[in-house]
Coordinates of C-alpha atoms and ligand atoms in Angstrom, one line a residue:
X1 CA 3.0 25.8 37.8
X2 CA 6.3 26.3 35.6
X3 CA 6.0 23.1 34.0
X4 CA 2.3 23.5 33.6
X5 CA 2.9 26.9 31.5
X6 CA 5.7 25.6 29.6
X7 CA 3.7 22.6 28.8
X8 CA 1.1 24.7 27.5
X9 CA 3.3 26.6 25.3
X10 CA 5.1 23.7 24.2
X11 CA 1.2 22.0 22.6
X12 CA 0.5 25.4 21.2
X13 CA 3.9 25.3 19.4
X14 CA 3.8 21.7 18.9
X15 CA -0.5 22.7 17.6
X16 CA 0.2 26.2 15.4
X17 CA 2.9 23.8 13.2
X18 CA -0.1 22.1 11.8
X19 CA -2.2 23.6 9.0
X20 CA -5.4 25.4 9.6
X21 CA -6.9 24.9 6.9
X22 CA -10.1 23.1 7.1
X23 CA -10.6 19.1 5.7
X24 CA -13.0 19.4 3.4
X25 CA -16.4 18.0 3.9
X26 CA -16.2 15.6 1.5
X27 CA -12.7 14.3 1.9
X28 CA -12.6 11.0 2.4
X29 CA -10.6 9.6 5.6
X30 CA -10.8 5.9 6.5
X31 CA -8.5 3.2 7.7
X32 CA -7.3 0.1 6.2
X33 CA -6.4 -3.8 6.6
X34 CA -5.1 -6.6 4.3
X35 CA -7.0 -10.1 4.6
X36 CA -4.0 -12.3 5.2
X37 CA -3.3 -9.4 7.8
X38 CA -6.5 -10.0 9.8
X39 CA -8.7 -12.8 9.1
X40 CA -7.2 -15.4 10.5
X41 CA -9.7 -18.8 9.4
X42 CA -6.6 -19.5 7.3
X43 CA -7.8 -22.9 6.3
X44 CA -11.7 -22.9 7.2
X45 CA -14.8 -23.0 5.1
X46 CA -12.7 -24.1 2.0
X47 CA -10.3 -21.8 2.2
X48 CA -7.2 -23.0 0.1
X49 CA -3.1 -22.2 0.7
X50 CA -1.7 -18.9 -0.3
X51 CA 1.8 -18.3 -0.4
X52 CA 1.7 -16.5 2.9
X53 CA 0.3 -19.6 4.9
X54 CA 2.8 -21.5 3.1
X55 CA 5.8 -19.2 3.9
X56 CA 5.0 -18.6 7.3
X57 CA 4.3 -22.8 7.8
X58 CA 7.2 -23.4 5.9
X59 CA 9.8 -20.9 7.1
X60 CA 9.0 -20.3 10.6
X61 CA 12.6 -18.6 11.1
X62 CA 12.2 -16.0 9.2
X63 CA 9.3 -14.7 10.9
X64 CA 9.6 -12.8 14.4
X65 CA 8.7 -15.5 17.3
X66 CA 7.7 -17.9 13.9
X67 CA 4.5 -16.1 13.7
X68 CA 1.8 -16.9 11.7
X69 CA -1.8 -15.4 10.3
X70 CA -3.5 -18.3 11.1
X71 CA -5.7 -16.6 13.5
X72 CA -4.0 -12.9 13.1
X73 CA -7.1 -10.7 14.5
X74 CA -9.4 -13.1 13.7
X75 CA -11.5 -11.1 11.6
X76 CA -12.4 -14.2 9.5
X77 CA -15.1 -14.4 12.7
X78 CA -15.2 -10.9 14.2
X79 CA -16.2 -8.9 10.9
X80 CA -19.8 -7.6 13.0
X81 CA -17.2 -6.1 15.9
X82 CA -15.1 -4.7 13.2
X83 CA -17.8 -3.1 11.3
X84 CA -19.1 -1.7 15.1
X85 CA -15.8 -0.2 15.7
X86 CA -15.7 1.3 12.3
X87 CA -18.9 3.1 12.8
X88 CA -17.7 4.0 15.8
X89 CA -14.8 5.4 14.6
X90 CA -16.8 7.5 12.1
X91 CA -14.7 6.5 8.8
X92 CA -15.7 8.1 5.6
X93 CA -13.9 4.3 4.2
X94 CA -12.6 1.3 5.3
X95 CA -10.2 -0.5 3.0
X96 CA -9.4 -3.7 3.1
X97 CA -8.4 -6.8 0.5
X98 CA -10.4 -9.8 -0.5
X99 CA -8.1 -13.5 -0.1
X100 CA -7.7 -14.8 -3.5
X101 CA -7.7 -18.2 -2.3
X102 CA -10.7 -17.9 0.1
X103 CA -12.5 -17.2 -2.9
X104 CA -10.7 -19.1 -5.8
X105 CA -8.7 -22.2 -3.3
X106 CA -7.0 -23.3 -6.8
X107 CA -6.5 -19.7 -7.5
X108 CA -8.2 -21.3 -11.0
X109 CA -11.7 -19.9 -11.8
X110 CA -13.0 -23.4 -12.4
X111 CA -13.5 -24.0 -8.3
X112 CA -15.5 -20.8 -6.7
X113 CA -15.8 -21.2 -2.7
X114 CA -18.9 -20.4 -1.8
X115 CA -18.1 -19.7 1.6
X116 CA -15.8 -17.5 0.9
X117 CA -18.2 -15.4 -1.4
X118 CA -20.8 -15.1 1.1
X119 CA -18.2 -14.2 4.2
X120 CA -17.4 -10.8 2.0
X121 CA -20.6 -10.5 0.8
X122 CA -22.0 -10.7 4.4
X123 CA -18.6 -7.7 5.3
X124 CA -20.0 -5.9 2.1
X125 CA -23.6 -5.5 3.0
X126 CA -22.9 -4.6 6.8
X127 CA -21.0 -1.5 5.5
X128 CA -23.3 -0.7 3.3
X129 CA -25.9 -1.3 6.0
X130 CA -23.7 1.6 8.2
X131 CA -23.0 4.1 5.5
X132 CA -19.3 2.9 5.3
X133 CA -17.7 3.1 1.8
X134 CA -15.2 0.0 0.8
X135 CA -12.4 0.8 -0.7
X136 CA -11.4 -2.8 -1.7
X137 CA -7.9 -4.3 -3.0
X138 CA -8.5 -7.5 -5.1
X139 CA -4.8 -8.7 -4.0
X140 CA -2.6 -8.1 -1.3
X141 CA 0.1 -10.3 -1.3
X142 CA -1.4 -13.5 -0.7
X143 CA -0.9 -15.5 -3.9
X144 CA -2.5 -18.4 -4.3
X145 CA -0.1 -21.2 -3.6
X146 CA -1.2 -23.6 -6.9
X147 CA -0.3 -20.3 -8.9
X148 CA 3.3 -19.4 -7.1
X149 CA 4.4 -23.2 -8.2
X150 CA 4.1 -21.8 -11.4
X151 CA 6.1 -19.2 -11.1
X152 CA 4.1 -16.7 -9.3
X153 CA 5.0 -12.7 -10.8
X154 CA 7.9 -14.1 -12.5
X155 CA 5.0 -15.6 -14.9
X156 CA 3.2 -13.7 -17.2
X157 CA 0.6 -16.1 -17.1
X158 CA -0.7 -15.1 -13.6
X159 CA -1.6 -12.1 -15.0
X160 CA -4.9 -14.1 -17.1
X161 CA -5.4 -16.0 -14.2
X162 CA -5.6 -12.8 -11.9
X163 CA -7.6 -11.4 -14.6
X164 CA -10.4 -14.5 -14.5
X165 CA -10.2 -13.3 -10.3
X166 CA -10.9 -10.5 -10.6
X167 CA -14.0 -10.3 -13.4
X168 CA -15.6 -13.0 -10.8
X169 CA -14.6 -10.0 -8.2
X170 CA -16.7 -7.7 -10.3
X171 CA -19.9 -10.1 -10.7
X172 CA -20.3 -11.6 -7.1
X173 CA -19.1 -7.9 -5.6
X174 CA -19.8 -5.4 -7.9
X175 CA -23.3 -4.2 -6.4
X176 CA -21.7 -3.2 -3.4
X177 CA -18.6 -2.2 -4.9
X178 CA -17.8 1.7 -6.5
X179 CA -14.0 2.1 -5.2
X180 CA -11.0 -1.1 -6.5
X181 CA -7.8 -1.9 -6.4
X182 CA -6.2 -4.1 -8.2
X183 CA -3.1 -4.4 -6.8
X184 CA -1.3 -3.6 -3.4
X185 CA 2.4 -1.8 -3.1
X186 CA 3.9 -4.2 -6.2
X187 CA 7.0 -2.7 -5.5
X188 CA 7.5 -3.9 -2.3
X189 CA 6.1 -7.6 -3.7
X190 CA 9.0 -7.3 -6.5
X191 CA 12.0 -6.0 -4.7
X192 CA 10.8 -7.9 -1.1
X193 CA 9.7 -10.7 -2.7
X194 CA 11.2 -11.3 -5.6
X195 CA 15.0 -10.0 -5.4
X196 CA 15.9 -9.8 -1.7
X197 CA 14.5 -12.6 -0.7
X198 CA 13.2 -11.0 2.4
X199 CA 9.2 -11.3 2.4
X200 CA 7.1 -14.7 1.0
X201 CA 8.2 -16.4 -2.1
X202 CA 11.6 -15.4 -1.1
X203 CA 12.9 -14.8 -4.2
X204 CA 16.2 -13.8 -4.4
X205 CA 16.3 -13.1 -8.1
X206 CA 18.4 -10.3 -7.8
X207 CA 19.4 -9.7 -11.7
X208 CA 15.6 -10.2 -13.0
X209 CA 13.0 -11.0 -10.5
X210 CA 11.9 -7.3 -10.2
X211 CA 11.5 -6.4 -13.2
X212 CA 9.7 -10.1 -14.3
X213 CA 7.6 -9.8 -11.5
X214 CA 6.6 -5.3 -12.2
X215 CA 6.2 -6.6 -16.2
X216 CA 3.4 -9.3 -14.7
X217 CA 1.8 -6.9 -12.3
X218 CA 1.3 -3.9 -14.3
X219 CA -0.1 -6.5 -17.1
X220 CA -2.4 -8.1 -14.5
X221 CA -3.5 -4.8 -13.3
X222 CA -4.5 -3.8 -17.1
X223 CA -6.3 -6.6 -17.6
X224 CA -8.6 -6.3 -14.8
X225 CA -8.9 -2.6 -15.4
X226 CA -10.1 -3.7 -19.4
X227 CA -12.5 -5.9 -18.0
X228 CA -14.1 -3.7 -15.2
X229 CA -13.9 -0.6 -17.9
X230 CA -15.6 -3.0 -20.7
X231 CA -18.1 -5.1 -18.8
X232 CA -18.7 -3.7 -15.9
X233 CA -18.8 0.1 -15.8
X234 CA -21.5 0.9 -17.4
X235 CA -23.4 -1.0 -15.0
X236 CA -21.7 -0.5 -11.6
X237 CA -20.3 3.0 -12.0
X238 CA -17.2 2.3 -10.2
X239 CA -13.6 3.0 -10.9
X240 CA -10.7 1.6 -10.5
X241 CA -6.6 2.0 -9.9
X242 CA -3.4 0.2 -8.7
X243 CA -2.2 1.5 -5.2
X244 CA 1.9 2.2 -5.9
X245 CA 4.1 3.1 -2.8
X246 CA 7.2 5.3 -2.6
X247 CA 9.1 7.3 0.1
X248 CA 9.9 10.8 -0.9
X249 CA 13.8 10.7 -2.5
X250 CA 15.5 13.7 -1.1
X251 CA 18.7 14.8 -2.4
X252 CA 21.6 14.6 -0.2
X253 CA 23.2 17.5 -1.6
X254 CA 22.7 20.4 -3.8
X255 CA 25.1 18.4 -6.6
X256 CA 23.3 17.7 -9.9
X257 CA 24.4 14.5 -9.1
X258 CA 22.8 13.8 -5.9
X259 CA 19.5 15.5 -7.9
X260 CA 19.9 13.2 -10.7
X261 CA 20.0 10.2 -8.1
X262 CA 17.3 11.1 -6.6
X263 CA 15.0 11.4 -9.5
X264 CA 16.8 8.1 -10.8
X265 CA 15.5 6.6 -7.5
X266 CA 11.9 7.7 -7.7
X267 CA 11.8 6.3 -11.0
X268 CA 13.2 3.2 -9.7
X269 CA 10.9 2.7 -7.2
X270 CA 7.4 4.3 -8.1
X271 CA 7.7 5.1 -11.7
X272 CA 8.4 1.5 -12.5
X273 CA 4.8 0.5 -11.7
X274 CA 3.2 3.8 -12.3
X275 CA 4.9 5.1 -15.4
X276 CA 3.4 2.6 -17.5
X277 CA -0.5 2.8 -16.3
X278 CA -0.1 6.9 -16.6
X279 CA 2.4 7.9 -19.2
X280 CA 2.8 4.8 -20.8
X281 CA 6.3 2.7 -21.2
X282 CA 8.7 2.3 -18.6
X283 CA 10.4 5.6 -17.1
X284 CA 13.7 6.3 -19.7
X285 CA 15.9 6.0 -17.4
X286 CA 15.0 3.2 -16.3
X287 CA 14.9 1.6 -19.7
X288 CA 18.3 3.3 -20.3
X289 CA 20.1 1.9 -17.0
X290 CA 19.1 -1.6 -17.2
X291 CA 19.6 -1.9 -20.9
X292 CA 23.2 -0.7 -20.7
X293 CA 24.2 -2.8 -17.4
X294 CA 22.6 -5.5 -18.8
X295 CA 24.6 -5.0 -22.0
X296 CA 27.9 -4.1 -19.8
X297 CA 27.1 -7.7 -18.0
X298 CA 26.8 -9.4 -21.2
X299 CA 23.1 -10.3 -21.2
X300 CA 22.0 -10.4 -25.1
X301 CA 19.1 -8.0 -24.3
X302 CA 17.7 -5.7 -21.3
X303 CA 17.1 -7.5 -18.1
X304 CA 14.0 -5.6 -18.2
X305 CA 11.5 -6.9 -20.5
X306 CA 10.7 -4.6 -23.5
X307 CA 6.9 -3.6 -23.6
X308 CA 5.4 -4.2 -27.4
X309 CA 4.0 -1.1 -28.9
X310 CA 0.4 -2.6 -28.4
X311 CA 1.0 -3.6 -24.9
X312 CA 2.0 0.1 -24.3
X313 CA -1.4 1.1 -25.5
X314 CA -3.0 -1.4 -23.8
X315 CA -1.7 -0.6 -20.2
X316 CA -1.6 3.4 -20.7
X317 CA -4.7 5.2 -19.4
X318 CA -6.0 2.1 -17.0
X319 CA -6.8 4.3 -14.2
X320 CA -9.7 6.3 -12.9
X321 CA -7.8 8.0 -9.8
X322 CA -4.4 7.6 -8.4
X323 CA -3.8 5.1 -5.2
X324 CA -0.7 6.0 -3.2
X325 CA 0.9 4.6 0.1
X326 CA 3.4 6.5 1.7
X327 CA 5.4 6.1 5.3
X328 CA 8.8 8.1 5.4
X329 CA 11.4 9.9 3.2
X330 CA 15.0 9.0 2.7
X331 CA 18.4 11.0 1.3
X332 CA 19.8 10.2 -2.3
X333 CA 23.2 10.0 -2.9
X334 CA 24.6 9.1 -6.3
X335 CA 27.0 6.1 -5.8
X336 CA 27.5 4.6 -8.9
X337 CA 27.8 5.5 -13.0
X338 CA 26.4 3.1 -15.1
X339 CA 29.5 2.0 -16.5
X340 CA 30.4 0.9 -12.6
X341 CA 30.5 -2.2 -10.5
X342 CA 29.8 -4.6 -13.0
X343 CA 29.5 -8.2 -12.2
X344 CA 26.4 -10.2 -12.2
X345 CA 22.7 -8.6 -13.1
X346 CA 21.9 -6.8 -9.6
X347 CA 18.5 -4.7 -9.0
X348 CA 20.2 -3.2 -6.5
X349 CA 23.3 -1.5 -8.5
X350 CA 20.8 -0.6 -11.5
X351 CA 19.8 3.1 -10.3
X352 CA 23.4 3.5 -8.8
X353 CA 22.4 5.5 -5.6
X354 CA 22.9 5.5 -2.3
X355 CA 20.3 6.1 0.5
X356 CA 20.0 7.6 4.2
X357 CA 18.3 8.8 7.2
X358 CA 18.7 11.9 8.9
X359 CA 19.3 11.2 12.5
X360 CA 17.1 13.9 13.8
X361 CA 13.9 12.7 12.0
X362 CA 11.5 11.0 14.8
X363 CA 11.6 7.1 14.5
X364 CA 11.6 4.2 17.0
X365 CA 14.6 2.3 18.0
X366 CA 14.6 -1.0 15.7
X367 CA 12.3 0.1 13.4
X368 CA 14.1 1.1 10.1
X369 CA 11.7 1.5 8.1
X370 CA 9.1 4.9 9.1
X371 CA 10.4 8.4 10.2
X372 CA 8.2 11.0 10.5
X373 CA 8.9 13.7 7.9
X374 CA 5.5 15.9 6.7
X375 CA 7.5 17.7 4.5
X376 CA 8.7 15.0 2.5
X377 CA 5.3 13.6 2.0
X378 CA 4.5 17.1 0.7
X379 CA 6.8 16.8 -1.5
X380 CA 6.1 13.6 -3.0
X381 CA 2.5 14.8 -3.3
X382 CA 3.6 17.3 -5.6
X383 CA 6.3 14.7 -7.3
X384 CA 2.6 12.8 -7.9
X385 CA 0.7 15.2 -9.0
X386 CA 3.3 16.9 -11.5
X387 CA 4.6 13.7 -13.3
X388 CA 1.7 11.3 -13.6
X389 CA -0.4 14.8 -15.5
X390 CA -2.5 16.2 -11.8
X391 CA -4.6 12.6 -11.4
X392 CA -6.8 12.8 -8.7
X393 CA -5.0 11.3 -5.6
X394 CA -5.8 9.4 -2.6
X395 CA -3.4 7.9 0.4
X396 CA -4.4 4.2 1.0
X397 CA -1.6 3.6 3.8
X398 CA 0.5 6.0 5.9
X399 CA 0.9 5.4 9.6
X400 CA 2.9 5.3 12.6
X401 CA 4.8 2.0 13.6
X402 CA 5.9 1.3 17.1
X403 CA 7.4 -1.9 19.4
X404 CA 4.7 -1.2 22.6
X405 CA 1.3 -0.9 21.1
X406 CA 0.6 1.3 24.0
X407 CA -2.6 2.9 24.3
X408 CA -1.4 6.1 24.9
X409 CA 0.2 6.8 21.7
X410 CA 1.2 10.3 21.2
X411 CA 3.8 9.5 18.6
X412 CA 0.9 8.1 16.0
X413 CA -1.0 11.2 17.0
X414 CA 1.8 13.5 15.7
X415 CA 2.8 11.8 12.8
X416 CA -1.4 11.3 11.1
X417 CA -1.9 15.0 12.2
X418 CA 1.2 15.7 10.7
X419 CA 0.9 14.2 7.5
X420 CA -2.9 15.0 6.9
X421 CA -1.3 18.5 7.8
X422 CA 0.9 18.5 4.6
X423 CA -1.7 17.0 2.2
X424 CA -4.1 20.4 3.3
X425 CA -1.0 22.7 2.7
X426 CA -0.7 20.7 -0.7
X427 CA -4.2 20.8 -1.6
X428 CA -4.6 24.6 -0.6
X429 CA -1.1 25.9 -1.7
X430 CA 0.2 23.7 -4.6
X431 CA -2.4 23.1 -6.1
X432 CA -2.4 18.9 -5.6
X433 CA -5.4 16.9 -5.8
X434 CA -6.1 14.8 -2.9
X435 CA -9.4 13.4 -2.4
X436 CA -8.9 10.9 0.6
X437 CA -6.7 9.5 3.1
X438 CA -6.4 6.1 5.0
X439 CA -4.3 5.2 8.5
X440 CA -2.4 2.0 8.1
X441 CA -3.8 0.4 10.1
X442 CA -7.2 0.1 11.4
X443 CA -6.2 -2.4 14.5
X444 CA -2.8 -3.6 15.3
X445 CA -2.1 -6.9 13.1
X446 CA 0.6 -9.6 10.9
X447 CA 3.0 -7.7 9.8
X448 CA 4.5 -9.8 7.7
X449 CA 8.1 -10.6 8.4
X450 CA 7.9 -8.6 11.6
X451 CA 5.2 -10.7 13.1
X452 CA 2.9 -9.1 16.0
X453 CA 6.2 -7.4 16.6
X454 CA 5.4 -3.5 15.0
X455 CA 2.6 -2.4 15.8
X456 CA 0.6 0.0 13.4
X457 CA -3.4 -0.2 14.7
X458 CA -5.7 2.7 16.1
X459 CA -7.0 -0.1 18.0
X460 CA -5.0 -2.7 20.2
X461 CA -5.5 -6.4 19.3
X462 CA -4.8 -8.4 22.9
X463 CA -2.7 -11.8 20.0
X464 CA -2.5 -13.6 23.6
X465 CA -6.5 -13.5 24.6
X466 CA -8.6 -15.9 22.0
X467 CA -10.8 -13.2 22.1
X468 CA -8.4 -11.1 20.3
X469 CA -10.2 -8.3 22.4
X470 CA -9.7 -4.9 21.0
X471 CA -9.2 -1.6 22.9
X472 CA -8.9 2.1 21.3
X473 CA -5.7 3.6 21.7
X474 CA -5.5 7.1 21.9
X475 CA -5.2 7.6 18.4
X476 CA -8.5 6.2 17.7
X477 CA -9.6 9.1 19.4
X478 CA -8.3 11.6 18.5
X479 CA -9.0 10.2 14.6
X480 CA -12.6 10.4 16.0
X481 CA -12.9 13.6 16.4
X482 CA -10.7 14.9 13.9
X483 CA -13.7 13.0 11.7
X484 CA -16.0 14.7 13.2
X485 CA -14.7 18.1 13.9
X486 CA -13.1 18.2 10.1
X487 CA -10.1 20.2 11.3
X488 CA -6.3 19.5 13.1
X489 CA -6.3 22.8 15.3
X490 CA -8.5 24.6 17.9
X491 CA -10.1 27.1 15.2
X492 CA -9.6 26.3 11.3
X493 CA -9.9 29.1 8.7
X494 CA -13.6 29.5 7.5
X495 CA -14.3 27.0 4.9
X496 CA -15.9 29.5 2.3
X497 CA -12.7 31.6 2.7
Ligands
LIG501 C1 2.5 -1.7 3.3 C2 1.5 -2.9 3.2 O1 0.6 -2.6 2.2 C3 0.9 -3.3 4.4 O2 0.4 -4.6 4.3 C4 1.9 -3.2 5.6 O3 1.4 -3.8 6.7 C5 2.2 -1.7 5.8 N1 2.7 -1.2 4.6 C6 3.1 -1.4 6.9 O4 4.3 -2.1 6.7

């Protein structure tokens, strides 16, 4: 009886921490994927090779229990039960990303796979046909393999090739199309990819790979966005943005120093990608910290490449809304000056900061990488909406990663309420302007490096049944009826308050 009245108290506690204030009616809230993530069929119907078949073919070490998305969730085939479970779910929007090279197998324009057309076509029409809005990323990761023997990011050139992919995008799509992305989480593709080494190519161009490979996203990106805004809009009424990623960079201390680092480090990390699309130019200090080092190292010129005047212009302004993903928050230290530690070129000296955890955030054992902290996301939400001029915001990925994909998942539960908690205290108190948010990740899936290891779905995905059989976890639920019910506790305020 003890327990049972503790326990009580302890939900309405755990309950009275999250906002009351209700979700508006017509905020969006959805769930997303990534197609090399889910589809499976990697080499059916005409499919051709991305870099992630490739990588995960070619590298089988460096993938937990040499995984591969060669079947994943097998959505390639399954698309009607996903599109079931959606409805079921109730989503507002469903995000998900359209395989280059299912629908270009060169990655060239000159070849167009039918097959590959008609498969998202055929996805397109069934949400249509169940009121579901797509929210739909042109590219998630999954370079076309032809186009990564050239380079990849590190080549300018992919950014007219990615352009030809994307107009063909906005032809065969377009009808069924009103929300785009361009581009997924570059940062992680630059830094991941590109200068650690740690995710497909496997880069590890430490001294110039990410900033080569930001210079050819944010290009790509304002290519497509000039096309859709010049050929297409009119017509199709759409828009279009980039999604960009950060954690929120807390300062470790009250120092100006450890203030400084952190605002160095969001700069770093988000304002590399977004700075240019909605202020225009790299971030300053960005600029200035690279150019010195790369001085100090005795490069003739800045390891990051200098923008032209015109392509300033050009790339300024090429967004209709802005696209974030967001998963935890670190503490920023400042390490180094800018006169320090110089050697060879290194990414990873360049802001000169330091970064950790507090030990009493929630996270799993052996998961690094997510720790629950609303209040940072808050905070980053405001970072948002005060530097990029108050855009118009929605969260395409945040979500809850854990080793058991168990169905009763509490822990998601409380971190989703939690978070969509701190974007209605933004909205209501400071003023931010969120119009949406999506859990990463619809159903459990590839995660990359980390295999079927972490698992991130509302729904469970049985990898060993050919069925790929999927079950709602508890979090499904509860995202059900807070879908429904438009509100995190028993009694929200009254909407016309
Ligand atoms: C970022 C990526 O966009 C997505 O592909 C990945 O699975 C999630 N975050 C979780 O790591």
């Amino acid at each position: 009886m003890l327990l049972t009245v503790a326990l009580a108290n302890l939900l309405v506690i755990c309950s009275s921490e999250l906002s009351d204030y209700p979700i508006p009616k017509d905020f969006m809230l959805g769930v997303a994927t990534a197609a090399y993530q889910i589809e499976g069929a990697w080499n059916e119907d005409g499919k051709g090779e991305s870099v992630w078949d490739w990588y995960s073919h070619t590298f089988p070490e460096r993938i937990d229990n040499a995984a591969t998305g060669d079947v994943a969730c097998d959505s390639y085939h399954k698309w009607e039960e996903d599109v079931a479970l959606l409805k079921e779910l109730g989503v507002d929007h469903y995000r998900f990303s359209l395989s280059w090279s299912r629908i270009l197998p060169e990655g060239t324009i000159n070849y167009v796979n039918e097959a590959g057309i008609e498969y998202y076509r055929k996805l397109l029409q069934g949400l249509a046909d169940n009121n579901i809005t797509p929210l739909v990323t042109l590219f998630h990761w999954d370079t076309p393999r032809p186009l990564h023997e050239l380079g990849g990011w590190t080549n300018p050139l992919i950014a007219d090739y990615f352009a030809e992919y994307a107009r063909l995008c906005f032809e065969r799509f377009g009808d069924l199309v009103q929300n785009w992305i361009t581009i997924n989480e570059p940062q992680t593709t630059c830094v991941q990819g590109y200068t650690e080494g740690i995710k497909a190519p496997g880069y590890s161009d430490e001294a110039e790979g990410v900033y080569l490979c930001a210079y050819t996203h944010v290009l790509a990106h304002a290519k497509a966005y000039h096309i859709y805004d010049e050929e297409f809009r009119a017509m199709q009424k759409g828009r279009i943005t980039i999604v960009v990623d950060s954690m929120w960079c807390e300062p470790a201390s009250d120092s100006s120093e450890d203030k400084e680092a952190a605002e160095t480090e969001m700069e770093f990390i988000i304002g590399l990608y977004a700075n240019p699309i909605y202020n225009g130019n790299w971030p300053q200090v960005v600029i200035d910290r690279v150019g010195n080092r790369s001085l100090l190292e005795g490069y003739p010129r800045s390891r990051l490449p200098e923008f032209t005047k015109d392509e300033i212009d050009y790339i300024n302004g090429t967004f209709d809304f802005f696209a974030l993903n967001s998963y935890s928050t670190n503490y920023i230290y400042h390490q180094i000056d800018v006169t320090e530690s110089i050697g060879n070129g290194s990414y990873l000296l360049d802001s000169g900061i330091g970064a950790k955890v507090n030990s009493t955030w929630k996270s799993i054992e052996g998961i690094g990488w997510v720790n629950d902290v609303p209040w940072g996301f808050r905070k980053l939400l405001n970072w948002v909406h005060n530097h990029y001029n108050k855009p118009d915001i929605i969260i395409t990925e945040n979500g809850w990663a854990d080793l058991t994909g168990d169905l009763q998942d509490q822990d998601r539960i409380d971190y989703v309420a939690g978070h969509i908690s701190a974007i209605l205290d933004a909205i209501n108190e400071d003023g931010v302007r969120v119009f949406g948010y999506t859990v990463w990740s619809f159903m459990d899936n590839f995660e990359w490096t980390n295999g079927y290891n972490e698992k991130l779905g509302l729904y469970q995905v049985d990898f060993d049944s050919p069925d790929r059989t999927r079950t709602a976890k508890d979090s499904a639920k509860w995202y059900q009826k807070i879908i429904k019910d438009r509100c995190l506790v028993d009694k929200c305020q009254d909407a016309s308050l």
